[in-house]
Amino acid sequence: AQERYAIIWPEKSARAASGNFAELLEQIVARKPWADGVVEHIALSSGFVQYPQMAEAAGELLEKAGAALTAALEKGPNNFEIYRETANIKAEGE
């Protein structure tokens, strides 16, 4: 099942937050979580936007984060992407 969450990382640029995410991602996927005696596979992907440089309205921020997430998912599991206008154009053209 796919879950989607929004994380607000105040006072960090999208590039700085993505670096922190990359470190966190490495640690999470290296672990082998157990659920009911079964090893679960975890994959994380993320789309980053920066407020207010990329958008000011919450809805627009989420839309652009979604476009960046779609671009990250297209690269495969355990990837992240910072929003770019080209990612948004592709998402709108689908």
PDB file of N, CA and C in Angstrom:
ATOM      1  N   ALA A   1       0.840  -1.185   0.000  1.00  0.00           N
ATOM      2  CA  ALA A   1       0.000   0.000   0.000  1.00  0.00           C
ATOM      3  C   ALA A   1       0.878   1.239   0.000  1.00  0.00           C
ATOM      4  N   GLN A   2       0.482   2.212  -0.782  1.00  0.00           N
ATOM      5  CA  GLN A   2       1.232   3.464  -0.824  1.00  0.00           C
ATOM      6  C   GLN A   2       0.625   4.474   0.123  1.00  0.00           C
ATOM      7  N   GLU A   3       1.462   5.065   0.917  1.00  0.00           N
ATOM      8  CA  GLU A   3       1.047   6.133   1.829  1.00  0.00           C
ATOM      9  C   GLU A   3       1.718   7.410   1.367  1.00  0.00           C
ATOM     10  N   ARG A   4       1.023   8.523   1.502  1.00  0.00           N
ATOM     11  CA  ARG A   4       1.609   9.820   1.158  1.00  0.00           C
ATOM     12  C   ARG A   4       1.506  10.743   2.354  1.00  0.00           C
ATOM     13  N   TYR A   5       2.597  11.426   2.627  1.00  0.00           N
ATOM     14  CA  TYR A   5       2.664  12.351   3.749  1.00  0.00           C
ATOM     15  C   TYR A   5       3.302  13.649   3.284  1.00  0.00           C
ATOM     16  N   ALA A   6       2.967  14.724   3.945  1.00  0.00           N
ATOM     17  CA  ALA A   6       3.635  16.007   3.723  1.00  0.00           C
ATOM     18  C   ALA A   6       4.469  16.302   4.961  1.00  0.00           C
ATOM     19  N   ILE A   7       5.702  16.658   4.738  1.00  0.00           N
ATOM     20  CA  ILE A   7       6.590  17.017   5.840  1.00  0.00           C
ATOM     21  C   ILE A   7       7.009  18.462   5.635  1.00  0.00           C
ATOM     22  N   ILE A   8       6.819  19.267   6.646  1.00  0.00           N
ATOM     23  CA  ILE A   8       7.225  20.665   6.580  1.00  0.00           C
ATOM     24  C   ILE A   8       8.527  20.797   7.353  1.00  0.00           C
ATOM     25  N   TRP A   9       9.560  21.220   6.646  1.00  0.00           N
ATOM     26  CA  TRP A   9      10.878  21.338   7.239  1.00  0.00           C
ATOM     27  C   TRP A   9      11.233  22.818   7.244  1.00  0.00           C
ATOM     28  N   PRO A  10      10.915  23.532   8.326  1.00  0.00           N
ATOM     29  CA  PRO A  10      11.102  24.983   8.330  1.00  0.00           C
ATOM     30  C   PRO A  10      12.579  25.386   8.307  1.00  0.00           C
ATOM     31  N   GLU A  11      12.803  26.534   7.708  1.00  0.00           N
ATOM     32  CA  GLU A  11      14.121  27.163   7.704  1.00  0.00           C
ATOM     33  C   GLU A  11      15.202  26.336   7.015  1.00  0.00           C
ATOM     34  N   LYS A  12      14.817  25.532   6.049  1.00  0.00           N
ATOM     35  CA  LYS A  12      15.793  24.787   5.250  1.00  0.00           C
ATOM     36  C   LYS A  12      15.418  24.943   3.787  1.00  0.00           C
ATOM     37  N   SER A  13      16.414  25.033   2.938  1.00  0.00           N
ATOM     38  CA  SER A  13      16.145  25.052   1.505  1.00  0.00           C
ATOM     39  C   SER A  13      15.761  23.639   1.071  1.00  0.00           C
ATOM     40  N   ALA A  14      15.125  23.535  -0.078  1.00  0.00           N
ATOM     41  CA  ALA A  14      14.753  22.215  -0.594  1.00  0.00           C
ATOM     42  C   ALA A  14      15.999  21.356  -0.784  1.00  0.00           C
ATOM     43  N   ARG A  15      17.080  21.965  -1.250  1.00  0.00           N
ATOM     44  CA  ARG A  15      18.317  21.203  -1.469  1.00  0.00           C
ATOM     45  C   ARG A  15      18.890  20.694  -0.148  1.00  0.00           C
ATOM     46  N   ALA A  16      18.896  21.529   0.889  1.00  0.00           N
ATOM     47  CA  ALA A  16      19.409  21.102   2.202  1.00  0.00           C
ATOM     48  C   ALA A  16      18.525  20.014   2.798  1.00  0.00           C
ATOM     49  N   ALA A  17      17.211  20.174   2.695  1.00  0.00           N
ATOM     50  CA  ALA A  17      16.293  19.163   3.228  1.00  0.00           C
ATOM     51  C   ALA A  17      16.443  17.849   2.475  1.00  0.00           C
ATOM     52  N   SER A  18      16.677  17.918   1.155  1.00  0.00           N
ATOM     53  CA  SER A  18      16.834  16.680   0.388  1.00  0.00           C
ATOM     54  C   SER A  18      18.093  15.940   0.810  1.00  0.00           C
ATOM     55  N   GLY A  19      19.132  16.667   1.209  1.00  0.00           N
ATOM     56  CA  GLY A  19      20.342  16.019   1.724  1.00  0.00           C
ATOM     57  C   GLY A  19      20.064  15.284   3.018  1.00  0.00           C
ATOM     58  N   ASN A  20      19.306  15.912   3.913  1.00  0.00           N
ATOM     59  CA  ASN A  20      18.905  15.247   5.155  1.00  0.00           C
ATOM     60  C   ASN A  20      18.041  14.034   4.850  1.00  0.00           C
ATOM     61  N   PHE A  21      17.149  14.152   3.872  1.00  0.00           N
ATOM     62  CA  PHE A  21      16.279  13.045   3.497  1.00  0.00           C
ATOM     63  C   PHE A  21      17.105  11.883   2.955  1.00  0.00           C
ATOM     64  N   ALA A  22      18.117  12.175   2.151  1.00  0.00           N
ATOM     65  CA  ALA A  22      18.959  11.115   1.589  1.00  0.00           C
ATOM     66  C   ALA A  22      19.633  10.314   2.698  1.00  0.00           C
ATOM     67  N   GLU A  23      20.130  10.996   3.721  1.00  0.00           N
ATOM     68  CA  GLU A  23      20.751  10.310   4.857  1.00  0.00           C
ATOM     69  C   GLU A  23      19.729   9.460   5.607  1.00  0.00           C
ATOM     70  N   LEU A  24      18.567  10.021   5.856  1.00  0.00           N
ATOM     71  CA  LEU A  24      17.497   9.303   6.547  1.00  0.00           C
ATOM     72  C   LEU A  24      17.040   8.097   5.732  1.00  0.00           C
ATOM     73  N   LEU A  25      16.904   8.272   4.438  1.00  0.00           N
ATOM     74  CA  LEU A  25      16.493   7.194   3.541  1.00  0.00           C
ATOM     75  C   LEU A  25      17.461   6.024   3.619  1.00  0.00           C
ATOM     76  N   GLU A  26      18.754   6.316   3.594  1.00  0.00           N
ATOM     77  CA  GLU A  26      19.765   5.265   3.699  1.00  0.00           C
ATOM     78  C   GLU A  26      19.599   4.449   4.973  1.00  0.00           C
ATOM     79  N   GLN A  27      19.378   5.135   6.084  1.00  0.00           N
ATOM     80  CA  GLN A  27      19.224   4.460   7.371  1.00  0.00           C
ATOM     81  C   GLN A  27      17.958   3.608   7.409  1.00  0.00           C
ATOM     82  N   ILE A  28      16.873   4.120   6.863  1.00  0.00           N
ATOM     83  CA  ILE A  28      15.598   3.396   6.918  1.00  0.00           C
ATOM     84  C   ILE A  28      15.628   2.145   6.058  1.00  0.00           C
ATOM     85  N   VAL A  29      16.096   2.256   4.804  1.00  0.00           N
ATOM     86  CA  VAL A  29      16.073   1.083   3.931  1.00  0.00           C
ATOM     87  C   VAL A  29      17.111   0.045   4.335  1.00  0.00           C
ATOM     88  N   ALA A  30      18.128   0.439   5.112  1.00  0.00           N
ATOM     89  CA  ALA A  30      19.126  -0.520   5.589  1.00  0.00           C
ATOM     90  C   ALA A  30      18.562  -1.413   6.690  1.00  0.00           C
ATOM     91  N   ARG A  31      17.550  -0.935   7.376  1.00  0.00           N
ATOM     92  CA  ARG A  31      16.939  -1.724   8.454  1.00  0.00           C
ATOM     93  C   ARG A  31      15.970  -2.748   7.865  1.00  0.00           C
ATOM     94  N   LYS A  32      15.762  -3.804   8.591  1.00  0.00           N
ATOM     95  CA  LYS A  32      14.817  -4.840   8.167  1.00  0.00           C
ATOM     96  C   LYS A  32      13.668  -4.887   9.166  1.00  0.00           C
ATOM     97  N   PRO A  33      12.627  -4.103   8.939  1.00  0.00           N
ATOM     98  CA  PRO A  33      11.512  -4.076   9.896  1.00  0.00           C
ATOM     99  C   PRO A  33      10.732  -5.385   9.887  1.00  0.00           C
ATOM    100  N   TRP A  34      10.288  -5.781  11.048  1.00  0.00           N
ATOM    101  CA  TRP A  34       9.495  -6.991  11.207  1.00  0.00           C
ATOM    102  C   TRP A  34       8.056  -6.618  11.528  1.00  0.00           C
ATOM    103  N   ALA A  35       7.141  -7.333  10.926  1.00  0.00           N
ATOM    104  CA  ALA A  35       5.716  -7.185  11.249  1.00  0.00           C
ATOM    105  C   ALA A  35       5.121  -8.582  11.265  1.00  0.00           C
ATOM    106  N   ASP A  36       4.653  -9.017  12.399  1.00  0.00           N
ATOM    107  CA  ASP A  36       4.072 -10.356  12.550  1.00  0.00           C
ATOM    108  C   ASP A  36       5.026 -11.451  12.084  1.00  0.00           C
ATOM    109  N   GLY A  37       6.318 -11.294  12.382  1.00  0.00           N
ATOM    110  CA  GLY A  37       7.301 -12.312  12.041  1.00  0.00           C
ATOM    111  C   GLY A  37       7.752 -12.302  10.597  1.00  0.00           C
ATOM    112  N   VAL A  38       7.310 -11.329   9.813  1.00  0.00           N
ATOM    113  CA  VAL A  38       7.670 -11.249   8.398  1.00  0.00           C
ATOM    114  C   VAL A  38       8.516  -9.993   8.181  1.00  0.00           C
ATOM    115  N   VAL A  39       9.609 -10.147   7.442  1.00  0.00           N
ATOM    116  CA  VAL A  39      10.433  -8.988   7.115  1.00  0.00           C
ATOM    117  C   VAL A  39       9.704  -8.177   6.049  1.00  0.00           C
ATOM    118  N   GLU A  40       9.460  -6.926   6.357  1.00  0.00           N
ATOM    119  CA  GLU A  40       8.758  -6.036   5.431  1.00  0.00           C
ATOM    120  C   GLU A  40       9.761  -5.279   4.568  1.00  0.00           C
ATOM    121  N   HIS A  41       9.389  -5.031   3.337  1.00  0.00           N
ATOM    122  CA  HIS A  41      10.212  -4.220   2.437  1.00  0.00           C
ATOM    123  C   HIS A  41       9.696  -2.785   2.491  1.00  0.00           C
ATOM    124  N   ILE A  42      10.600  -1.853   2.685  1.00  0.00           N
ATOM    125  CA  ILE A  42      10.223  -0.447   2.735  1.00  0.00           C
ATOM    126  C   ILE A  42      10.928   0.285   1.604  1.00  0.00           C
ATOM    127  N   ALA A  43      10.169   1.081   0.872  1.00  0.00           N
ATOM    128  CA  ALA A  43      10.724   1.957  -0.154  1.00  0.00           C
ATOM    129  C   ALA A  43      10.163   3.354   0.086  1.00  0.00           C
ATOM    130  N   LEU A  44      11.020   4.346  -0.009  1.00  0.00           N
ATOM    131  CA  LEU A  44      10.603   5.730   0.205  1.00  0.00           C
ATOM    132  C   LEU A  44      10.977   6.572  -0.998  1.00  0.00           C
ATOM    133  N   SER A  45      10.077   7.405  -1.411  1.00  0.00           N
ATOM    134  CA  SER A  45      10.350   8.382  -2.455  1.00  0.00           C
ATOM    135  C   SER A  45       9.777   9.702  -1.985  1.00  0.00           C
ATOM    136  N   SER A  46      10.356  10.803  -2.465  1.00  0.00           N
ATOM    137  CA  SER A  46       9.906  12.105  -1.982  1.00  0.00           C
ATOM    138  C   SER A  46      10.009  13.157  -3.069  1.00  0.00           C
ATOM    139  N   GLY A  47       9.086  14.108  -3.007  1.00  0.00           N
ATOM    140  CA  GLY A  47       9.118  15.281  -3.868  1.00  0.00           C
ATOM    141  C   GLY A  47       9.251  16.509  -2.986  1.00  0.00           C
ATOM    142  N   PHE A  48      10.191  17.382  -3.303  1.00  0.00           N
ATOM    143  CA  PHE A  48      10.465  18.561  -2.482  1.00  0.00           C
ATOM    144  C   PHE A  48      10.038  19.840  -3.181  1.00  0.00           C
ATOM    145  N   VAL A  49       9.478  20.754  -2.414  1.00  0.00           N
ATOM    146  CA  VAL A  49       9.208  22.121  -2.855  1.00  0.00           C
ATOM    147  C   VAL A  49       9.724  23.062  -1.776  1.00  0.00           C
ATOM    148  N   GLN A  50       9.931  24.308  -2.167  1.00  0.00           N
ATOM    149  CA  GLN A  50      10.450  25.285  -1.216  1.00  0.00           C
ATOM    150  C   GLN A  50       9.503  26.476  -1.128  1.00  0.00           C
ATOM    151  N   TYR A  51       9.126  26.811   0.097  1.00  0.00           N
ATOM    152  CA  TYR A  51       8.241  27.940   0.362  1.00  0.00           C
ATOM    153  C   TYR A  51       9.081  29.134   0.760  1.00  0.00           C
ATOM    154  N   PRO A  52       8.837  30.290   0.282  1.00  0.00           N
ATOM    155  CA  PRO A  52       7.839  30.731  -0.697  1.00  0.00           C
ATOM    156  C   PRO A  52       8.392  30.810  -2.116  1.00  0.00           C
ATOM    157  N   GLN A  53       9.633  30.335  -2.333  1.00  0.00           N
ATOM    158  CA  GLN A  53      10.271  30.475  -3.640  1.00  0.00           C
ATOM    159  C   GLN A  53       9.518  29.759  -4.758  1.00  0.00           C
ATOM    160  N   MET A  54       8.924  28.613  -4.476  1.00  0.00           N
ATOM    161  CA  MET A  54       8.271  27.820  -5.517  1.00  0.00           C
ATOM    162  C   MET A  54       6.762  27.996  -5.530  1.00  0.00           C
ATOM    163  N   ALA A  55       6.201  28.409  -4.423  1.00  0.00           N
ATOM    164  CA  ALA A  55       4.757  28.669  -4.314  1.00  0.00           C
ATOM    165  C   ALA A  55       4.485  29.223  -2.925  1.00  0.00           C
ATOM    166  N   GLU A  56       3.385  29.952  -2.804  1.00  0.00           N
ATOM    167  CA  GLU A  56       3.001  30.484  -1.493  1.00  0.00           C
ATOM    168  C   GLU A  56       1.747  29.824  -0.954  1.00  0.00           C
ATOM    169  N   ALA A  57       0.828  29.452  -1.819  1.00  0.00           N
ATOM    170  CA  ALA A  57      -0.432  28.844  -1.376  1.00  0.00           C
ATOM    171  C   ALA A  57      -0.219  27.365  -1.071  1.00  0.00           C
ATOM    172  N   ALA A  58      -0.867  26.885  -0.014  1.00  0.00           N
ATOM    173  CA  ALA A  58      -0.715  25.486   0.406  1.00  0.00           C
ATOM    174  C   ALA A  58      -1.084  24.525  -0.716  1.00  0.00           C
ATOM    175  N   GLY A  59      -2.181  24.788  -1.400  1.00  0.00           N
ATOM    176  CA  GLY A  59      -2.613  23.905  -2.479  1.00  0.00           C
ATOM    177  C   GLY A  59      -1.595  23.821  -3.599  1.00  0.00           C
ATOM    178  N   GLU A  60      -1.010  24.953  -3.947  1.00  0.00           N
ATOM    179  CA  GLU A  60      -0.003  24.972  -5.008  1.00  0.00           C
ATOM    180  C   GLU A  60       1.275  24.262  -4.560  1.00  0.00           C
ATOM    181  N   LEU A  61       1.659  24.439  -3.292  1.00  0.00           N
ATOM    182  CA  LEU A  61       2.821  23.719  -2.764  1.00  0.00           C
ATOM    183  C   LEU A  61       2.610  22.210  -2.844  1.00  0.00           C
ATOM    184  N   LEU A  62       1.425  21.748  -2.434  1.00  0.00           N
ATOM    185  CA  LEU A  62       1.132  20.307  -2.481  1.00  0.00           C
ATOM    186  C   LEU A  62       1.093  19.797  -3.916  1.00  0.00           C
ATOM    187  N   GLU A  63       0.535  20.589  -4.824  1.00  0.00           N
ATOM    188  CA  GLU A  63       0.479  20.191  -6.235  1.00  0.00           C
ATOM    189  C   GLU A  63       1.888  20.033  -6.808  1.00  0.00           C
ATOM    190  N   LYS A  64       2.746  20.988  -6.510  1.00  0.00           N
ATOM    191  CA  LYS A  64       4.118  20.931  -7.015  1.00  0.00           C
ATOM    192  C   LYS A  64       4.913  19.813  -6.339  1.00  0.00           C
ATOM    193  N   ALA A  65       4.672  19.582  -5.055  1.00  0.00           N
ATOM    194  CA  ALA A  65       5.319  18.456  -4.371  1.00  0.00           C
ATOM    195  C   ALA A  65       4.873  17.143  -5.003  1.00  0.00           C
ATOM    196  N   GLY A  66       3.593  17.059  -5.370  1.00  0.00           N
ATOM    197  CA  GLY A  66       3.079  15.862  -6.042  1.00  0.00           C
ATOM    198  C   GLY A  66       3.739  15.642  -7.388  1.00  0.00           C
ATOM    199  N   ALA A  67       3.956  16.720  -8.147  1.00  0.00           N
ATOM    200  CA  ALA A  67       4.631  16.602  -9.443  1.00  0.00           C
ATOM    201  C   ALA A  67       6.069  16.125  -9.252  1.00  0.00           C
ATOM    202  N   ALA A  68       6.751  16.659  -8.239  1.00  0.00           N
ATOM    203  CA  ALA A  68       8.124  16.221  -7.957  1.00  0.00           C
ATOM    204  C   ALA A  68       8.145  14.769  -7.488  1.00  0.00           C
ATOM    205  N   LEU A  69       7.157  14.373  -6.690  1.00  0.00           N
ATOM    206  CA  LEU A  69       7.067  12.984  -6.237  1.00  0.00           C
ATOM    207  C   LEU A  69       6.851  12.050  -7.418  1.00  0.00           C
ATOM    208  N   THR A  70       5.990  12.434  -8.345  1.00  0.00           N
ATOM    209  CA  THR A  70       5.762  11.619  -9.542  1.00  0.00           C
ATOM    210  C   THR A  70       7.067  11.433 -10.307  1.00  0.00           C
ATOM    211  N   ALA A  71       7.851  12.510 -10.457  1.00  0.00           N
ATOM    212  CA  ALA A  71       9.144  12.415 -11.142  1.00  0.00           C
ATOM    213  C   ALA A  71      10.090  11.477 -10.390  1.00  0.00           C
ATOM    214  N   ALA A  72      10.074  11.527  -9.060  1.00  0.00           N
ATOM    215  CA  ALA A  72      10.923  10.633  -8.257  1.00  0.00           C
ATOM    216  C   ALA A  72      10.489   9.183  -8.422  1.00  0.00           C
ATOM    217  N   LEU A  73       9.185   8.942  -8.406  1.00  0.00           N
ATOM    218  CA  LEU A  73       8.674   7.573  -8.547  1.00  0.00           C
ATOM    219  C   LEU A  73       9.009   6.990  -9.915  1.00  0.00           C
ATOM    220  N   GLU A  74       9.048   7.829 -10.943  1.00  0.00           N
ATOM    221  CA  GLU A  74       9.398   7.359 -12.285  1.00  0.00           C
ATOM    222  C   GLU A  74      10.840   6.876 -12.352  1.00  0.00           C
ATOM    223  N   LYS A  75      11.693   7.367 -11.454  1.00  0.00           N
ATOM    224  CA  LYS A  75      13.091   6.926 -11.407  1.00  0.00           C
ATOM    225  C   LYS A  75      13.237   5.601 -10.670  1.00  0.00           C
ATOM    226  N   GLY A  76      12.176   5.161 -10.004  1.00  0.00           N
ATOM    227  CA  GLY A  76      12.227   3.910  -9.256  1.00  0.00           C
ATOM    228  C   GLY A  76      12.142   4.165  -7.767  1.00  0.00           C
ATOM    229  N   PRO A  77      12.119   3.088  -6.969  1.00  0.00           N
ATOM    230  CA  PRO A  77      11.984   3.250  -5.520  1.00  0.00           C
ATOM    231  C   PRO A  77      13.212   3.925  -4.912  1.00  0.00           C
ATOM    232  N   ASN A  78      12.993   4.526  -3.754  1.00  0.00           N
ATOM    233  CA  ASN A  78      14.069   5.137  -2.971  1.00  0.00           C
ATOM    234  C   ASN A  78      14.763   6.283  -3.704  1.00  0.00           C
ATOM    235  N   ASN A  79      13.959   7.167  -4.268  1.00  0.00           N
ATOM    236  CA  ASN A  79      14.473   8.348  -4.954  1.00  0.00           C
ATOM    237  C   ASN A  79      13.767   9.585  -4.451  1.00  0.00           C
ATOM    238  N   PHE A  80      14.352  10.728  -4.723  1.00  0.00           N
ATOM    239  CA  PHE A  80      13.694  11.991  -4.414  1.00  0.00           C
ATOM    240  C   PHE A  80      13.968  12.969  -5.537  1.00  0.00           C
ATOM    241  N   GLU A  81      13.112  13.954  -5.640  1.00  0.00           N
ATOM    242  CA  GLU A  81      13.229  14.952  -6.695  1.00  0.00           C
ATOM    243  C   GLU A  81      12.822  16.304  -6.127  1.00  0.00           C
ATOM    244  N   ILE A  82      13.571  17.340  -6.464  1.00  0.00           N
ATOM    245  CA  ILE A  82      13.201  18.706  -6.119  1.00  0.00           C
ATOM    246  C   ILE A  82      12.365  19.243  -7.272  1.00  0.00           C
ATOM    247  N   TYR A  83      11.259  19.916  -6.969  1.00  0.00           N
ATOM    248  CA  TYR A  83      10.358  20.426  -7.996  1.00  0.00           C
ATOM    249  C   TYR A  83      11.098  21.319  -8.988  1.00  0.00           C
ATOM    250  N   ARG A  84      10.803  21.094 -10.260  1.00  0.00           N
ATOM    251  CA  ARG A  84      11.275  21.945 -11.356  1.00  0.00           C
ATOM    252  C   ARG A  84      10.096  22.178 -12.272  1.00  0.00           C
ATOM    253  N   GLU A  85      10.083  23.287 -12.963  1.00  0.00           N
ATOM    254  CA  GLU A  85       8.978  23.585 -13.878  1.00  0.00           C
ATOM    255  C   GLU A  85       8.810  22.476 -14.908  1.00  0.00           C
ATOM    256  N   THR A  86       9.899  21.845 -15.355  1.00  0.00           N
ATOM    257  CA  THR A  86       9.789  20.786 -16.354  1.00  0.00           C
ATOM    258  C   THR A  86       9.025  19.591 -15.809  1.00  0.00           C
ATOM    259  N   ALA A  87       9.177  19.302 -14.514  1.00  0.00           N
ATOM    260  CA  ALA A  87       8.422  18.198 -13.904  1.00  0.00           C
ATOM    261  C   ALA A  87       6.944  18.530 -13.919  1.00  0.00           C
ATOM    262  N   ASN A  88       6.600  19.789 -13.669  1.00  0.00           N
ATOM    263  CA  ASN A  88       5.210  20.212 -13.654  1.00  0.00           C
ATOM    264  C   ASN A  88       4.609  20.143 -15.055  1.00  0.00           C
ATOM    265  N   ILE A  89       5.362  20.546 -16.066  1.00  0.00           N
ATOM    266  CA  ILE A  89       4.867  20.499 -17.440  1.00  0.00           C
ATOM    267  C   ILE A  89       4.567  19.064 -17.831  1.00  0.00           C
ATOM    268  N   LYS A  90       5.442  18.136 -17.481  1.00  0.00           N
ATOM    269  CA  LYS A  90       5.223  16.730 -17.805  1.00  0.00           C
ATOM    270  C   LYS A  90       3.980  16.200 -17.104  1.00  0.00           C
ATOM    271  N   ALA A  91       3.807  16.544 -15.830  1.00  0.00           N
ATOM    272  CA  ALA A  91       2.649  16.066 -15.076  1.00  0.00           C
ATOM    273  C   ALA A  91       1.356  16.599 -15.676  1.00  0.00           C
ATOM    274  N   GLU A  92       1.364  17.856 -16.136  1.00  0.00           N
ATOM    275  CA  GLU A  92       0.160  18.428 -16.728  1.00  0.00           C
ATOM    276  C   GLU A  92      -0.141  17.807 -18.081  1.00  0.00           C
ATOM    277  N   GLY A  93       0.895  17.369 -18.813  1.00  0.00           N
ATOM    278  CA  GLY A  93       0.710  16.823 -20.144  1.00  0.00           C
ATOM    279  C   GLY A  93       0.275  15.372 -20.163  1.00  0.00           C
ATOM    280  N   GLU A  94       0.223  14.718 -19.028  1.00  0.00           N
ATOM    281  CA  GLU A  94      -0.138  13.294 -18.970  1.00  0.00           C
ATOM    282  C   GLU A  94      -1.616  13.092 -19.177  1.00  0.00           C
TER     283      GLU A  94
END
